[in-house]
């Protein structure tokens, strides 16, 4: 895999260090765990859904923590004390920790667990002050603010 040196970005851009850090993290091979399998769905323009397949887990063994622009989903499998001998073990049911970086203004709105599938709902809520707004251009008949002050 090709790697990029982001040092010039750190030297010349202020406030983009988080973006550069995210790019560095995605270059690392161990930054993308494959267990448990999950989907990220775009439900509508500002609504998202993360669906994780958690076979063998109960609700009380799963923790979801949303903090700033980060979402952490972890599972700690409780031991039942029964000794088993597996001929084939296809269901992992091992402890896991999965982290997701959330964009600005993305909030977790809820989670559900049904038939071994964990569904986490997210929504992007951009504040009114940050939304694009239409600027009205004064017409030729209107007097500008500078002309009013000079009069």
Short mmCIF file of C-alpha atoms in Angstrom, two decimals:
data_model
loop_
_atom_site.label_atom_id
_atom_site.label_comp_id
_atom_site.label_asym_id
_atom_site.label_seq_id
_atom_site.Cartn_x
_atom_site.Cartn_y
_atom_site.Cartn_z
CA UNK A 1 0.00 0.00 0.00
CA UNK A 2 1.25 3.46 -0.80
CA UNK A 3 1.81 5.77 2.16
CA UNK A 4 1.68 9.52 2.18
CA UNK A 5 3.78 11.95 4.22
CA UNK A 6 1.40 14.41 5.84
CA UNK A 7 4.10 16.46 7.61
CA UNK A 8 3.71 19.44 5.21
CA UNK A 9 0.03 19.58 6.14
CA UNK A 10 0.93 19.89 9.82
CA UNK A 11 3.37 22.72 9.07
CA UNK A 12 1.14 24.85 6.85
CA UNK A 13 -2.46 24.26 7.96
CA UNK A 14 -3.90 25.15 11.31
CA UNK A 15 -6.85 23.20 12.62
CA UNK A 16 -6.57 20.32 10.15
CA UNK A 17 -4.53 18.12 12.46
CA UNK A 18 -7.60 15.96 13.21
CA UNK A 19 -8.09 15.30 9.50
CA UNK A 20 -4.42 14.41 9.06
CA UNK A 21 -4.64 12.10 12.08
CA UNK A 22 -7.64 10.31 10.55
CA UNK A 23 -5.78 9.86 7.27
CA UNK A 24 -2.81 8.40 9.12
CA UNK A 25 -5.07 5.99 10.99
CA UNK A 26 -6.68 4.69 7.81
CA UNK A 27 -3.27 3.88 6.34
CA UNK A 28 -2.49 1.46 9.13
CA UNK A 29 -3.55 -2.09 8.30
CA UNK A 30 -4.48 -2.93 11.90
CA UNK A 31 -6.82 0.08 12.12
CA UNK A 32 -9.59 -1.83 10.30
CA UNK A 33 -10.71 -4.84 12.38
CA UNK A 34 -12.91 -7.30 10.51
CA UNK A 35 -14.80 -8.65 13.51
CA UNK A 36 -17.68 -8.28 14.00
CA UNK A 37 -19.04 -7.78 10.49
CA UNK A 38 -21.04 -4.60 10.00
CA UNK A 39 -22.79 -2.44 7.39
CA UNK A 40 -23.03 1.33 7.25
CA UNK A 41 -26.19 2.45 5.47
CA UNK A 42 -27.34 5.82 4.19
CA UNK A 43 -31.04 5.88 5.07
CA UNK A 44 -31.77 9.40 3.81
CA UNK A 45 -29.82 12.59 3.22
CA UNK A 46 -29.01 13.17 6.91
CA UNK A 47 -29.80 9.77 8.43
CA UNK A 48 -27.42 6.84 8.77
CA UNK A 49 -27.56 3.35 10.21
CA UNK A 50 -24.85 0.99 11.44
CA UNK A 51 -25.90 -2.67 11.52
CA UNK A 52 -23.61 -5.16 13.27
CA UNK A 53 -23.95 -8.96 13.25
CA UNK A 54 -23.39 -10.06 16.86
CA UNK A 55 -24.25 -13.75 16.91
CA UNK A 56 -24.02 -15.27 20.37
CA UNK A 57 -24.21 -11.98 22.30
CA UNK A 58 -26.93 -10.81 24.69
CA UNK A 59 -28.02 -7.19 25.17
CA UNK A 60 -26.27 -6.94 28.53
CA UNK A 61 -22.92 -7.98 26.98
CA UNK A 62 -22.86 -5.02 24.55
CA UNK A 63 -21.81 -1.45 25.39
CA UNK A 64 -22.30 1.58 23.13
CA UNK A 65 -20.52 4.83 24.03
CA UNK A 66 -20.82 8.05 22.01
CA UNK A 67 -18.28 10.72 22.88
CA UNK A 68 -17.67 13.86 20.80
CA UNK A 69 -16.97 12.67 17.25
CA UNK A 70 -16.41 9.04 18.21
CA UNK A 71 -18.67 6.02 18.60
CA UNK A 72 -17.39 2.93 20.37
CA UNK A 73 -19.21 -0.40 20.34
CA UNK A 74 -17.76 -3.15 22.51
CA UNK A 75 -18.82 -6.63 23.48
CA UNK A 76 -17.61 -8.65 26.44
CA UNK A 77 -18.73 -12.28 26.25
CA UNK A 78 -19.64 -13.70 29.64
CA UNK A 79 -18.28 -17.18 30.35
CA UNK A 80 -20.96 -19.76 31.08
CA UNK A 81 -18.57 -22.19 32.81
CA UNK A 82 -19.42 -25.09 30.51
CA UNK A 83 -16.40 -26.83 28.95
CA UNK A 84 -16.99 -27.47 25.25
CA UNK A 85 -15.05 -29.40 22.64
CA UNK A 86 -15.61 -27.93 19.20
CA UNK A 87 -15.18 -29.95 16.02
CA UNK A 88 -15.71 -26.73 14.05
CA UNK A 89 -16.09 -23.26 15.51
CA UNK A 90 -17.62 -20.87 12.98
CA UNK A 91 -19.32 -18.55 15.48
CA UNK A 92 -16.56 -16.49 17.03
CA UNK A 93 -18.50 -14.91 19.94
CA UNK A 94 -15.28 -13.33 21.21
CA UNK A 95 -14.76 -9.98 22.87
CA UNK A 96 -14.55 -7.05 20.47
CA UNK A 97 -14.19 -3.30 20.33
CA UNK A 98 -15.16 -1.36 17.21
CA UNK A 99 -14.64 2.40 16.87
CA UNK A 100 -16.27 4.72 14.36
CA UNK A 101 -15.24 8.31 13.71
CA UNK A 102 -18.30 10.52 13.37
CA UNK A 103 -18.37 13.68 11.29
CA UNK A 104 -19.18 17.01 12.89
CA UNK A 105 -22.81 17.33 13.99
CA UNK A 106 -23.56 13.58 13.67
CA UNK A 107 -25.43 12.33 16.73
CA UNK A 108 -26.50 8.86 17.83
CA UNK A 109 -30.29 8.80 18.12
CA UNK A 110 -30.90 5.24 19.21
CA UNK A 111 -29.97 1.58 19.16
CA UNK A 112 -31.85 -1.70 19.00
CA UNK A 113 -30.83 -5.35 19.26
CA UNK A 114 -32.97 -7.99 17.59
CA UNK A 115 -32.15 -11.54 16.46
CA UNK A 116 -28.41 -11.02 16.91
CA UNK A 117 -28.37 -7.80 14.86
CA UNK A 118 -27.39 -4.53 16.56
CA UNK A 119 -28.77 -1.46 14.78
CA UNK A 120 -27.48 2.02 15.67
CA UNK A 121 -29.30 5.04 14.22
CA UNK A 122 -27.45 8.29 13.56
CA UNK A 123 -28.54 11.69 12.29
CA UNK A 124 -26.62 14.72 11.08
CA UNK A 125 -28.02 17.86 12.70
CA UNK A 126 -26.34 20.94 11.25
CA UNK A 127 -27.10 24.05 13.33
CA UNK A 128 -29.02 26.82 11.56
CA UNK A 129 -26.06 29.18 11.90
CA UNK A 130 -23.90 26.81 9.82
CA UNK A 131 -26.43 26.05 7.10
CA UNK A 132 -26.10 27.86 3.76
CA UNK A 133 -28.35 30.90 3.50
CA UNK A 134 -29.47 33.01 0.58
CA UNK A 135 -28.08 36.56 0.49
CA UNK A 136 -30.38 39.15 -1.06
CA UNK A 137 -28.69 41.60 -3.42
CA UNK A 138 -29.91 45.16 -3.09
CA UNK A 139 -31.48 46.55 -6.28
CA UNK A 140 -30.49 49.78 -8.06
CA UNK A 141 -33.47 51.66 -6.55
CA UNK A 142 -32.30 50.97 -2.98
CA UNK A 143 -29.80 53.30 -1.38
CA UNK A 144 -26.71 51.57 0.00
CA UNK A 145 -25.70 51.87 3.64
CA UNK A 146 -22.64 53.97 2.74
CA UNK A 147 -24.76 56.48 0.83
CA UNK A 148 -27.16 56.75 3.78
CA UNK A 149 -24.28 57.48 6.16
CA UNK A 150 -22.85 60.17 3.84
CA UNK A 151 -26.21 61.97 3.64
#
